[in-house]
Short mmCIF file of C-alpha atoms and ligand atoms in Angstrom, two decimals:
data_model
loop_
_atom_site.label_atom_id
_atom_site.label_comp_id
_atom_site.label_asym_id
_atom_site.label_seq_id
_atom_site.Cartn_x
_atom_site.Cartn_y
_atom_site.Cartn_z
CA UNK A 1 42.21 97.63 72.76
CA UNK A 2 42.46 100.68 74.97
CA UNK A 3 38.91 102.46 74.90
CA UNK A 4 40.02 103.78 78.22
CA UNK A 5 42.67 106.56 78.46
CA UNK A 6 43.70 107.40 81.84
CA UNK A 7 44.36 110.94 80.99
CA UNK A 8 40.75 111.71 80.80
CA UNK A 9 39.91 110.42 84.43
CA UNK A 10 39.19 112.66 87.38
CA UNK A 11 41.37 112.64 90.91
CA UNK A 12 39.88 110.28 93.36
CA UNK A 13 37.95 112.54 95.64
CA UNK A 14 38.21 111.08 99.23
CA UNK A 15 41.96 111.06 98.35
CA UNK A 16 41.70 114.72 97.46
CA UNK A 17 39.90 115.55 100.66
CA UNK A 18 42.08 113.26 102.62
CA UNK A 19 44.88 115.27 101.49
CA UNK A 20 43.55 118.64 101.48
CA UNK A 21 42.80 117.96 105.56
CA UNK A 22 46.32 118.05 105.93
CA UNK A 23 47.22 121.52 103.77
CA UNK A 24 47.88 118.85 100.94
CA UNK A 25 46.85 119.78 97.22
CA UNK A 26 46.50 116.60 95.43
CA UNK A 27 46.01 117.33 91.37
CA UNK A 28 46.70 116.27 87.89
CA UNK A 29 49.75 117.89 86.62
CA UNK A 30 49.39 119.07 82.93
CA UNK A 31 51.57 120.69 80.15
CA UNK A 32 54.81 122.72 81.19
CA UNK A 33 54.49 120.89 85.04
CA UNK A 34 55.85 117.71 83.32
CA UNK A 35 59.34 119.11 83.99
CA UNK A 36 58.58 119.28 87.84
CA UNK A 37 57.14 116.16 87.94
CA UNK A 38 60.16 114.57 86.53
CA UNK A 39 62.29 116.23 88.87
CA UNK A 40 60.28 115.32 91.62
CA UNK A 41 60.00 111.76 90.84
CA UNK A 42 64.21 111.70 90.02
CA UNK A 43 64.65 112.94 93.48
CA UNK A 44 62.05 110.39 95.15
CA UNK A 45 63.91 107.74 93.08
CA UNK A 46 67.68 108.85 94.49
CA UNK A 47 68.68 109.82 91.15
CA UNK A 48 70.59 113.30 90.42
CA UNK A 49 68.58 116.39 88.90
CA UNK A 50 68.14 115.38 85.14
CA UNK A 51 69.80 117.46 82.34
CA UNK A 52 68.08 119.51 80.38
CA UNK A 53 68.53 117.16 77.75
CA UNK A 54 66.86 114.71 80.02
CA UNK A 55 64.44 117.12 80.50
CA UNK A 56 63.58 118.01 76.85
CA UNK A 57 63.06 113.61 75.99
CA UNK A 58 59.77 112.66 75.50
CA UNK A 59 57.45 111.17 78.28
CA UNK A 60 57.35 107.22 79.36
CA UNK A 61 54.44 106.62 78.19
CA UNK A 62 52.29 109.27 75.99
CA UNK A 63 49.11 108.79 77.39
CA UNK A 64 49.48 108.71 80.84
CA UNK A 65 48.27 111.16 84.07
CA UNK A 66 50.61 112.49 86.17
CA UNK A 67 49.46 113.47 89.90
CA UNK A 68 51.42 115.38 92.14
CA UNK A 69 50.61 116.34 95.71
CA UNK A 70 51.70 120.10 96.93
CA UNK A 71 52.58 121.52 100.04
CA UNK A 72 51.84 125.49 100.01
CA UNK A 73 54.17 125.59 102.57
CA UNK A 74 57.31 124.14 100.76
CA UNK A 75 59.89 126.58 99.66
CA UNK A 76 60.55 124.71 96.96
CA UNK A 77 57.65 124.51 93.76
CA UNK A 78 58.39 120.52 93.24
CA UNK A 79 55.13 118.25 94.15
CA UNK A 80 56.30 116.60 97.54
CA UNK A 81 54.71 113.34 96.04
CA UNK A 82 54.32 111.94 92.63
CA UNK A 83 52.10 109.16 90.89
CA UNK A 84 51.88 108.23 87.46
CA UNK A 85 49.08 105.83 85.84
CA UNK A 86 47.96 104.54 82.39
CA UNK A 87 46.00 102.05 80.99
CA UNK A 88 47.70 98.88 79.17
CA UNK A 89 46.81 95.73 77.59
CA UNK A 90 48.04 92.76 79.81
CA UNK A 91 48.44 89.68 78.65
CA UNK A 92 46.42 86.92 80.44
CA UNK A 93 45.84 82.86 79.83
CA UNK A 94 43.65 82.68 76.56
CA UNK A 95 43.95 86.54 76.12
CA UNK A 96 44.46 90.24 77.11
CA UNK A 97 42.88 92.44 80.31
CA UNK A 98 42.71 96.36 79.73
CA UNK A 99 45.06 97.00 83.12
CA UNK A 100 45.07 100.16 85.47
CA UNK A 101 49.47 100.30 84.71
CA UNK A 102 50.86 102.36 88.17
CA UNK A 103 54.37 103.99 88.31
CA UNK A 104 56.64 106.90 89.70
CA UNK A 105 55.09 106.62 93.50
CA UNK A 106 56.72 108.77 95.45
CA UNK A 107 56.80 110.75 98.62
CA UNK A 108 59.66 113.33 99.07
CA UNK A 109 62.05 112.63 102.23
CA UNK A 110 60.67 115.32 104.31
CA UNK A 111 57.01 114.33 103.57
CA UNK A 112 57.34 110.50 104.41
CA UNK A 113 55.26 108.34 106.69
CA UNK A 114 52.74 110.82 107.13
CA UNK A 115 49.79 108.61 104.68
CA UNK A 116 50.89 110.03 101.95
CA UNK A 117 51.98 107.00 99.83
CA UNK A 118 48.75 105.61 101.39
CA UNK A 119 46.11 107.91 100.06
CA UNK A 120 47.62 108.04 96.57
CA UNK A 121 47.70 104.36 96.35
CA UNK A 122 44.23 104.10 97.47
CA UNK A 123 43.07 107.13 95.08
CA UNK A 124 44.71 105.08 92.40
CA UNK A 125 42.35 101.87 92.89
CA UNK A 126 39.35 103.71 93.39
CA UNK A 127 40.14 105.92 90.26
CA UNK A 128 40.73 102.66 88.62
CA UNK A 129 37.46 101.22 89.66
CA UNK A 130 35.28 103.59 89.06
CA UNK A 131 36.66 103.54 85.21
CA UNK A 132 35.49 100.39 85.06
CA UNK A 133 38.79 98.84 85.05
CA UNK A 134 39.22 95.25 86.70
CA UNK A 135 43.20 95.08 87.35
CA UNK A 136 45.69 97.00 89.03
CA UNK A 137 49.46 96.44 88.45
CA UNK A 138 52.97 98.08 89.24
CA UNK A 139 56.57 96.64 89.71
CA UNK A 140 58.10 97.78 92.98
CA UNK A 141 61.49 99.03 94.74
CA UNK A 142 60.59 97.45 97.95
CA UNK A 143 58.54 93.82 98.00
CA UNK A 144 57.05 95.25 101.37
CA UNK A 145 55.29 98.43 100.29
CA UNK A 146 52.20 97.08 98.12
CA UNK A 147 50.83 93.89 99.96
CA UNK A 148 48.54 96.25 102.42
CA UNK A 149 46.43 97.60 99.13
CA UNK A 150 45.86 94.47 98.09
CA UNK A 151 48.80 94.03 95.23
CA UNK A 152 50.48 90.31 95.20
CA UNK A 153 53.22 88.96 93.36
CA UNK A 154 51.65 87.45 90.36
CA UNK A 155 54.29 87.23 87.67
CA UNK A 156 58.08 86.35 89.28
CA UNK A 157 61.11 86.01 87.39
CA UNK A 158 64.42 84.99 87.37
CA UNK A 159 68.00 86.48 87.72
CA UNK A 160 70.42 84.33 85.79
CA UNK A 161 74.17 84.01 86.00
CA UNK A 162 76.18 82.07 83.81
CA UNK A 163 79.68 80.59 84.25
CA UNK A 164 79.82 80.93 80.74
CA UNK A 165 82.81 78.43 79.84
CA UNK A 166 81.61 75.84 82.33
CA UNK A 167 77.98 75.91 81.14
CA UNK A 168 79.28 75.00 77.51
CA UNK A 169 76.23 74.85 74.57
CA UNK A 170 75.10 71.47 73.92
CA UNK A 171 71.84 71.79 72.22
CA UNK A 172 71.91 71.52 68.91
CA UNK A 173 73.18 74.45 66.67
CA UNK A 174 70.18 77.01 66.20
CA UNK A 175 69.01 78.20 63.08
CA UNK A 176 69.02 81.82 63.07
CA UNK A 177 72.11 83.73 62.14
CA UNK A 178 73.12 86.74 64.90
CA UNK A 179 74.29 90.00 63.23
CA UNK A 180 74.98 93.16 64.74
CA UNK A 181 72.85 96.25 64.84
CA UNK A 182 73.83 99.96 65.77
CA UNK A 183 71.92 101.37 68.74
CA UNK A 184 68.80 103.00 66.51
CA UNK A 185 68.17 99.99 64.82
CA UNK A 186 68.44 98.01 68.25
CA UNK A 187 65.88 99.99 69.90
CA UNK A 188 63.45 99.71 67.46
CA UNK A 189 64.14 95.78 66.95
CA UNK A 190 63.31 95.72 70.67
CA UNK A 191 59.75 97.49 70.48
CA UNK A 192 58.85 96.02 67.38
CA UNK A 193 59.88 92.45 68.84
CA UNK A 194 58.27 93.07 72.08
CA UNK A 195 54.74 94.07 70.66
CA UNK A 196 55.52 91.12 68.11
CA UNK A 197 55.49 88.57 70.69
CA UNK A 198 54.33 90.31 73.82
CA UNK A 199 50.35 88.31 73.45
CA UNK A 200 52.92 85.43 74.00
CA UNK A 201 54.06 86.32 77.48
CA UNK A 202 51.57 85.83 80.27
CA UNK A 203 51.60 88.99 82.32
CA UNK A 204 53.81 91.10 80.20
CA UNK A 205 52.61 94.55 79.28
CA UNK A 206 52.97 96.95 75.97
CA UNK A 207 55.88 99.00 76.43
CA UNK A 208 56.91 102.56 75.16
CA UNK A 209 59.74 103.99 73.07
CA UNK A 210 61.35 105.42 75.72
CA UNK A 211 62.05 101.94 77.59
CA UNK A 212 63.82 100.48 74.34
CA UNK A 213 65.79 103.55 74.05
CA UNK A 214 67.30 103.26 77.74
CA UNK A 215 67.69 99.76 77.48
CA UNK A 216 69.62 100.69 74.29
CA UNK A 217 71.15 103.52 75.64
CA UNK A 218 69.91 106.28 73.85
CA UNK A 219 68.33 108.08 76.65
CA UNK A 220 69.41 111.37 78.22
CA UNK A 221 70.55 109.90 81.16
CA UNK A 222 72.38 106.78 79.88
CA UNK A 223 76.09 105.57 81.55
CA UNK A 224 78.63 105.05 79.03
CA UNK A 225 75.95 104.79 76.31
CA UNK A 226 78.85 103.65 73.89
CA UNK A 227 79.74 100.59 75.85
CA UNK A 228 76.10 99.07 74.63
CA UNK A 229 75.85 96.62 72.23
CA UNK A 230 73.06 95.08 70.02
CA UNK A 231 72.82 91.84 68.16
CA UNK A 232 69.97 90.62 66.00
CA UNK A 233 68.30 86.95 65.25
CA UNK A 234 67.83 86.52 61.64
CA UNK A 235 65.74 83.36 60.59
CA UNK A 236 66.37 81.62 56.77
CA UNK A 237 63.98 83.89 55.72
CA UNK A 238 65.88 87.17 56.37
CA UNK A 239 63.36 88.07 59.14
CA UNK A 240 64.48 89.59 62.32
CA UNK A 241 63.08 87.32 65.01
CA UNK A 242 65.18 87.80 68.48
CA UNK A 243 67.34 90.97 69.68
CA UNK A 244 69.73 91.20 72.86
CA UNK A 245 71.11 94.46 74.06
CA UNK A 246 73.81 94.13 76.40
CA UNK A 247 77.20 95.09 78.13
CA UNK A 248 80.06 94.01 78.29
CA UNK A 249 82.64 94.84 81.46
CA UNK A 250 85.74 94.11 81.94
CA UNK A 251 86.81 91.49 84.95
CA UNK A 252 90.12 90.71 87.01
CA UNK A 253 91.43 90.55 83.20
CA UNK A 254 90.84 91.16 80.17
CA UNK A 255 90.02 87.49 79.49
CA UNK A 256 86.92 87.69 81.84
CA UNK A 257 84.14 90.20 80.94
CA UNK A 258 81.13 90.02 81.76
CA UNK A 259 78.43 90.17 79.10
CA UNK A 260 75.42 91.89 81.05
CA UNK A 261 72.16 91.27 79.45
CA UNK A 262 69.95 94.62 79.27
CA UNK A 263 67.37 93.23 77.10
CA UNK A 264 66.28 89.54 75.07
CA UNK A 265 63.56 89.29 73.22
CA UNK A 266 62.50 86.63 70.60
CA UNK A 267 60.16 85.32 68.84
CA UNK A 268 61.04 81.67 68.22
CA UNK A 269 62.52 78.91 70.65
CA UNK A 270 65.24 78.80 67.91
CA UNK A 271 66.01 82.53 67.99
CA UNK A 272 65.98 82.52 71.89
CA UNK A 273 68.86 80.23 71.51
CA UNK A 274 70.78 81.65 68.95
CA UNK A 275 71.08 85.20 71.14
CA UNK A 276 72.17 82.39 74.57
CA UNK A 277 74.51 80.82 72.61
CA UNK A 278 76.42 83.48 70.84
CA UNK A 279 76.47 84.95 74.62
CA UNK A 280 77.25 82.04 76.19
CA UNK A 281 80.21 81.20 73.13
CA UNK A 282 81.03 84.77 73.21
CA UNK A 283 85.62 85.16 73.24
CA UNK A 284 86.94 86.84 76.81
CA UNK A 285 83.80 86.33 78.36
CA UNK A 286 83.86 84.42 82.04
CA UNK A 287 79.97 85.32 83.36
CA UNK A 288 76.85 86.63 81.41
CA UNK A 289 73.73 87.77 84.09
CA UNK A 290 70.57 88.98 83.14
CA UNK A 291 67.57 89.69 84.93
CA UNK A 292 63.94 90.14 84.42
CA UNK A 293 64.26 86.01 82.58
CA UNK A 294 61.20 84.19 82.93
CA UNK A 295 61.47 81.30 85.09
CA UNK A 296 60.45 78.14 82.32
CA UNK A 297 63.78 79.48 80.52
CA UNK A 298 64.84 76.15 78.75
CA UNK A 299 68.34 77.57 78.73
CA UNK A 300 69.20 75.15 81.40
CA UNK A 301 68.64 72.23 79.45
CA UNK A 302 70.54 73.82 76.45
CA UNK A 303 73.92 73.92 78.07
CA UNK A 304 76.42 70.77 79.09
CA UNK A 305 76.36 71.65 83.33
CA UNK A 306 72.69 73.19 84.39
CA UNK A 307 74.73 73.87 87.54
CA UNK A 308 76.42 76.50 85.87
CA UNK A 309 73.39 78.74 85.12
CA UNK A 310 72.14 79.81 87.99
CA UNK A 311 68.41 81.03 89.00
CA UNK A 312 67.51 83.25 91.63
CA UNK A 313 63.69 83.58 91.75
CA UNK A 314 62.22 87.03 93.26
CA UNK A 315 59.23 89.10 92.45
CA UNK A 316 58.19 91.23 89.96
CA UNK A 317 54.95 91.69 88.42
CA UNK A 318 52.05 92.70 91.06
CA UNK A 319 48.55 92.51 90.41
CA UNK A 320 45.77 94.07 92.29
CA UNK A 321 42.27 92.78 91.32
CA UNK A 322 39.49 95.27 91.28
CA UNK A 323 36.75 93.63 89.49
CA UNK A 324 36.55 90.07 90.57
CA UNK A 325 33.45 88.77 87.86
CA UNK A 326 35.29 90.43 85.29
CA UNK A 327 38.64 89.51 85.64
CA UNK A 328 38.21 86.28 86.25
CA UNK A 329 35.50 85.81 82.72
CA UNK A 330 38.67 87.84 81.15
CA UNK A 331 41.13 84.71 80.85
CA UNK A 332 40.71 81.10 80.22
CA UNK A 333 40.32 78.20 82.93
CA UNK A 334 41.46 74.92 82.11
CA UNK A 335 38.91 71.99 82.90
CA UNK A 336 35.63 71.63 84.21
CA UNK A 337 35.05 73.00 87.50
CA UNK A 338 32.59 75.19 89.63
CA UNK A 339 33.27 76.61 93.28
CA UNK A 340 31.59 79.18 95.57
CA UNK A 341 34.39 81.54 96.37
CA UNK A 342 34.28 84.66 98.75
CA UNK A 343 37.29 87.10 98.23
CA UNK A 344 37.85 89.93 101.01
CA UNK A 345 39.51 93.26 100.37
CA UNK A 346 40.66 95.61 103.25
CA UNK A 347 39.87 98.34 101.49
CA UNK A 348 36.83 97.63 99.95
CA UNK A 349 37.25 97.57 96.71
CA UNK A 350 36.28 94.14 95.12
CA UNK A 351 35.12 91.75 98.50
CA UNK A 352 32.39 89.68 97.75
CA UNK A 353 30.97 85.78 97.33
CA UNK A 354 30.35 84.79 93.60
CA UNK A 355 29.56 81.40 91.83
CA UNK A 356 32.57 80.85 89.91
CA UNK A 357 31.35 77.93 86.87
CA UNK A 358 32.69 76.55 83.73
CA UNK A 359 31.34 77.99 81.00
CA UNK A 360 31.83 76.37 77.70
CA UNK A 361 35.19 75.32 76.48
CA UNK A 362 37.53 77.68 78.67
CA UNK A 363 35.30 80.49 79.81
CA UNK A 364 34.00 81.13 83.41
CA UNK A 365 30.24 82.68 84.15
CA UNK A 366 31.11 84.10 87.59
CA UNK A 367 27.48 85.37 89.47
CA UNK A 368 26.75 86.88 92.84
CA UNK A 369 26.16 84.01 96.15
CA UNK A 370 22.54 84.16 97.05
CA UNK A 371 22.22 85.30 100.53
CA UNK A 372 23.01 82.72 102.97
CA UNK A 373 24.70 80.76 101.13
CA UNK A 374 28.22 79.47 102.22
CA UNK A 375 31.67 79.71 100.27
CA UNK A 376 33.63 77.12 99.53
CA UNK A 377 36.85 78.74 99.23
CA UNK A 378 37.69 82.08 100.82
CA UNK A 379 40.92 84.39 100.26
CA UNK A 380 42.08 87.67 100.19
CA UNK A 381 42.03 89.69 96.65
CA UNK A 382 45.89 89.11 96.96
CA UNK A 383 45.92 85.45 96.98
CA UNK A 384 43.53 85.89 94.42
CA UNK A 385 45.57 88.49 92.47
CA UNK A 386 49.05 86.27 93.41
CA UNK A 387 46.88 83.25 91.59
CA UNK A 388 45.63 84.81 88.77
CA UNK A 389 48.15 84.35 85.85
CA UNK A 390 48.68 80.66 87.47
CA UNK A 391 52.16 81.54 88.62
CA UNK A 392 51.76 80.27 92.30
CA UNK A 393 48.66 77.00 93.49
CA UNK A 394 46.55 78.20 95.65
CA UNK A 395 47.66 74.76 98.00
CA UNK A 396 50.45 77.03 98.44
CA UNK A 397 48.82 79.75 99.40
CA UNK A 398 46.52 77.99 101.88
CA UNK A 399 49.90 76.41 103.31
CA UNK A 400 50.58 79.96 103.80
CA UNK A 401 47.60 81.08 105.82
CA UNK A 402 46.01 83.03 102.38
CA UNK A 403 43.01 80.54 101.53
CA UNK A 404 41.16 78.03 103.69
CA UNK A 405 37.76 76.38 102.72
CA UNK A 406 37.35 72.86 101.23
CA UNK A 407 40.29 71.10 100.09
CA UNK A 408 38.58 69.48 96.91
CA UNK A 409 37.59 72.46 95.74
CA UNK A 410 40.53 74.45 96.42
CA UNK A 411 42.53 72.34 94.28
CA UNK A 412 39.45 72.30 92.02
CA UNK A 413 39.78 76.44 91.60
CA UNK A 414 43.94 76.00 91.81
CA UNK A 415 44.05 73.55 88.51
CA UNK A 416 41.35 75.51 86.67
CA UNK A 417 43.75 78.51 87.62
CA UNK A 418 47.14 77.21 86.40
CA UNK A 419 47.73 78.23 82.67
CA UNK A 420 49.78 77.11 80.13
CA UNK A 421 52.42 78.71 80.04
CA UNK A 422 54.27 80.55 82.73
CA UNK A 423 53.62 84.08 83.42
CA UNK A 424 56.70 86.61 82.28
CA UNK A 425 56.46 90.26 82.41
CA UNK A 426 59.11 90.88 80.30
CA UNK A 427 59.54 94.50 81.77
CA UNK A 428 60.37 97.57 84.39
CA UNK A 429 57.59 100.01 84.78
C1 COA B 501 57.69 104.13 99.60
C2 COA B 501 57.17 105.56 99.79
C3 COA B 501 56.40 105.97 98.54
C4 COA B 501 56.23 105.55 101.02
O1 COA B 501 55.65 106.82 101.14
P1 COA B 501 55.04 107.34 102.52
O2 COA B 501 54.20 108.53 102.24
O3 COA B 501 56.13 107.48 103.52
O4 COA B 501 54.11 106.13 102.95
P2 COA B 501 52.84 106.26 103.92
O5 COA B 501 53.15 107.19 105.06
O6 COA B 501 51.61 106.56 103.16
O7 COA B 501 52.77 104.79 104.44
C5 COA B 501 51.80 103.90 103.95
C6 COA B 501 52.03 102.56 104.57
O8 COA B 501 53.14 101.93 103.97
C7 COA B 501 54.14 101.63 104.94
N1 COA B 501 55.40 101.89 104.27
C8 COA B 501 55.77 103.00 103.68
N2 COA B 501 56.99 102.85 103.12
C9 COA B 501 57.37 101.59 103.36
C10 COA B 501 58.51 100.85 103.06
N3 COA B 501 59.53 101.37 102.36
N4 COA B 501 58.54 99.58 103.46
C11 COA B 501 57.53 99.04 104.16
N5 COA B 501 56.42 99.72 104.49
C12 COA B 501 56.35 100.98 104.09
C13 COA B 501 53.84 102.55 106.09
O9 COA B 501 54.34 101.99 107.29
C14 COA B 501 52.33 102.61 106.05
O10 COA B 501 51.77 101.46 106.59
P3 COA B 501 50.26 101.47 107.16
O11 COA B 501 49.46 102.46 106.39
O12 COA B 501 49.80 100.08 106.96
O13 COA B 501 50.40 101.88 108.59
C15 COA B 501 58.32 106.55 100.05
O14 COA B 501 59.06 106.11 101.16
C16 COA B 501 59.26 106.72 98.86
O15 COA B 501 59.05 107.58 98.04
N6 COA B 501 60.34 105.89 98.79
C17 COA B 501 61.34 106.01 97.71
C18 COA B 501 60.76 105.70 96.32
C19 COA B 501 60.09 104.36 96.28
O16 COA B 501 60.62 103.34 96.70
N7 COA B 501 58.86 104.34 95.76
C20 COA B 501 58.09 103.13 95.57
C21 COA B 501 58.16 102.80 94.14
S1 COA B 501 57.59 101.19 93.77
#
């Protein structure tokens, strides 16, 4: 589905400018600069200098643009700021959204708070925009960085921990047969599952061989790669329909590990509880945890004490809408509904006061306000963005301060909004 390919399109040029007014060169790094790039954005991330083997691994994601920003002054030939983009299906109620995917932002130590951060983030958007692209999206080190260019949280998860001998299976004994897979074989059950079931997954994005490989631990960089372990689901039918990479580390004894969850993927309710329970049943371990889960997990109602699996909610995928008409007549609404809505964006981008209607079935036909005429619902494009995948009611939001307007038709737009299934972006980018 992805006619557009990031690589191809040009540095925003207000950014540029901005930039260049303060001795800044803001470009698209290319060929043997991918080296410095990945230095650059290892430093901004805390990390140590990569190995050359590091070095020599393939890139994240093969058909993305790199853009550093150079001070002619610096001693030292590393961009002083790094951004990455590419352009990725993402899944959406009733369908999939070409998205504008943003990664690796980040301004060297001696360059911060100077709008830096700021004019790459906004180049990004416009860049974005003017490729015709209606969504933004990133996952974040800090929940308080994005919220100012318009990014919400739009797909949370959960962080599970298990008592794992208190929690106890009680559902009844899954199909699927785990068997254990070397560390190749792991990594690709991972991609293959992932882009197997990914349409399934509200919010979740394609991912890249070089994610499955660190989550299996075959990357460059990877701590005590050895320690990482990978189980497959097998249905009756011999196919592979779940994998789980994980780690297992010893506690106050040997009789209490804990079995760390890297990865879980599956393609069948059955398969998702074959991998739980073989984790959950698994000898010397006291505590599984696993993060990125999505938050309808029905593992709580598989186990004897729900108490015992505990859920900590936080962010994770943001959205940033840049094309109101067309993201919204990208996904499906539920009911019949229509509602005057006017969105504002502080920067610009996609403000404006549409007509949102039902159109057939699940569709929406969303058309420009004719002049004068008065919205029913206004919001920012990040309660908007927040609302989009039907993780959060807007109710909520307008509780918060995000949406005001009519109450009917608030909860009107909210229901239409909420989707059937909960988003999960499955995850890190
Ligand atoms: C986060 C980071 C990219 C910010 O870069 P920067 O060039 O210092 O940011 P800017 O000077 O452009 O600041 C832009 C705005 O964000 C705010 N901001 C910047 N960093 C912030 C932070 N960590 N938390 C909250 N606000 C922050 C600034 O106050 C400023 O606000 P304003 O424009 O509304 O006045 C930089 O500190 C960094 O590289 N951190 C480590 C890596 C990282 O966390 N990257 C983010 C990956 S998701």
């Amino acid at each position: 589905m992805n006619s557009f390919d990031a690589r191809n399109c040009p540095t925003d040029q207000a950014s540029r400018e901005a930039l260049a007014s303060r001795g800044l060169e803001y470009r698209v790094m290319v060929g043997d600069e991918r080296a410095d790039f990945r230095k650059a954005v290892m430093r901004g991330f805390l990390d140590g200098e990569p190995t050359a083997a590091a070095l020599a691994e393939a890139d994240g994601q093969p058909d993305s643009r790199s853009i550093g920003v150079f001070d002619g002054s610096a001693v030292q030939p590393l961009p002083v700021a790094t951004v990455k983009s590419w352009v990725t299906p993402l899944t959406v109620p009733g369908g999939e959204l070409p998205m504008w995917a943003i990664s690796a932002v980040t301004v060297a130590a001696t360059h911060r708070r100077r709008g830096i951060a700021r004019a790459m983030l906004e180049g990004e958007l416009r860049a974005a925009k003017a490729e015709g692209l209606a969504m933004a999206g990133l996952t974040v080190t800090e929940a308080t960085i994005y919220g100012r260019y318009g990014f919400a949280s739009a797909a949370p998860v959960s962080t599970v921990k298990i008592s794992a001998k208190l929690a106890g299976w009680r559902a009844p004994e899954p199909a699927a047969r785990i068997l254990f897979v070397d560390r190749e074989q792991l990594a690709s059950d991972l991609g293959e599952l992932h882009e197997r079931t990914r349409a399934d997954r509200i919010g979740d994005i394609a991912g890249w061989n070089r994610r499955w490989q660190q989550h299996a631990g075959l990357d460059a960089g990877a701590e005590n790669p050895e320690k990482i372990r990978g189980v497959r689901a097998v249905d009756a039918a011999g196919e592979t329909v779940g994998s789980m990479a994980y780690r297992l580390v010893e506690g106050a004894d040997y009789r209490r590990h804990t079995l760390s969850v890297r990865h879980l993927v599956a393609a069948t309710p059955d398969a998702r509880a074959a991998l739980w329970k073989f984790a959950i049943e698994h000898d010397l371990v006291e505590t599984i945890e696993a993060y990125n889960q999505p938050i309808d997990d029905p593992l709580p109602w598989q186990v004897s004490d729900a108490n015992m699996v505990e859920q900590r909610v936080s962010e994770h995928g943001w959205l940033r809408i840049l094309d109101v008409p067309a993201a919204l007549e990208a996904r499906r609404f539920e009911g019949g509904f229509g509602v005057r809505i006017a969105v504002t964006d502080p920067l610009g981008i996609a403000d404006g006061s549409w007509t949102v209607a039902q159109l057939g079935a699940d569709g929406v036909r969303v058309e420009p306000l004719a002049d004068g005429a008065e919205a029913d619902v206004t919001l920012d494009v990040g309660a908007l963005s927040a609302a989009y995948l039907g993780a959060v009611r807007l109710e909520t939001l307008q509780a918060a301060g995000r949406v005001t307007g009519s109450a009917d038709k608030i909860r009107a737009l909210s229901d239409a909004l909420r989707a059937r299934a909960f988003p999960h972006l499955s995850i890190v980018y």
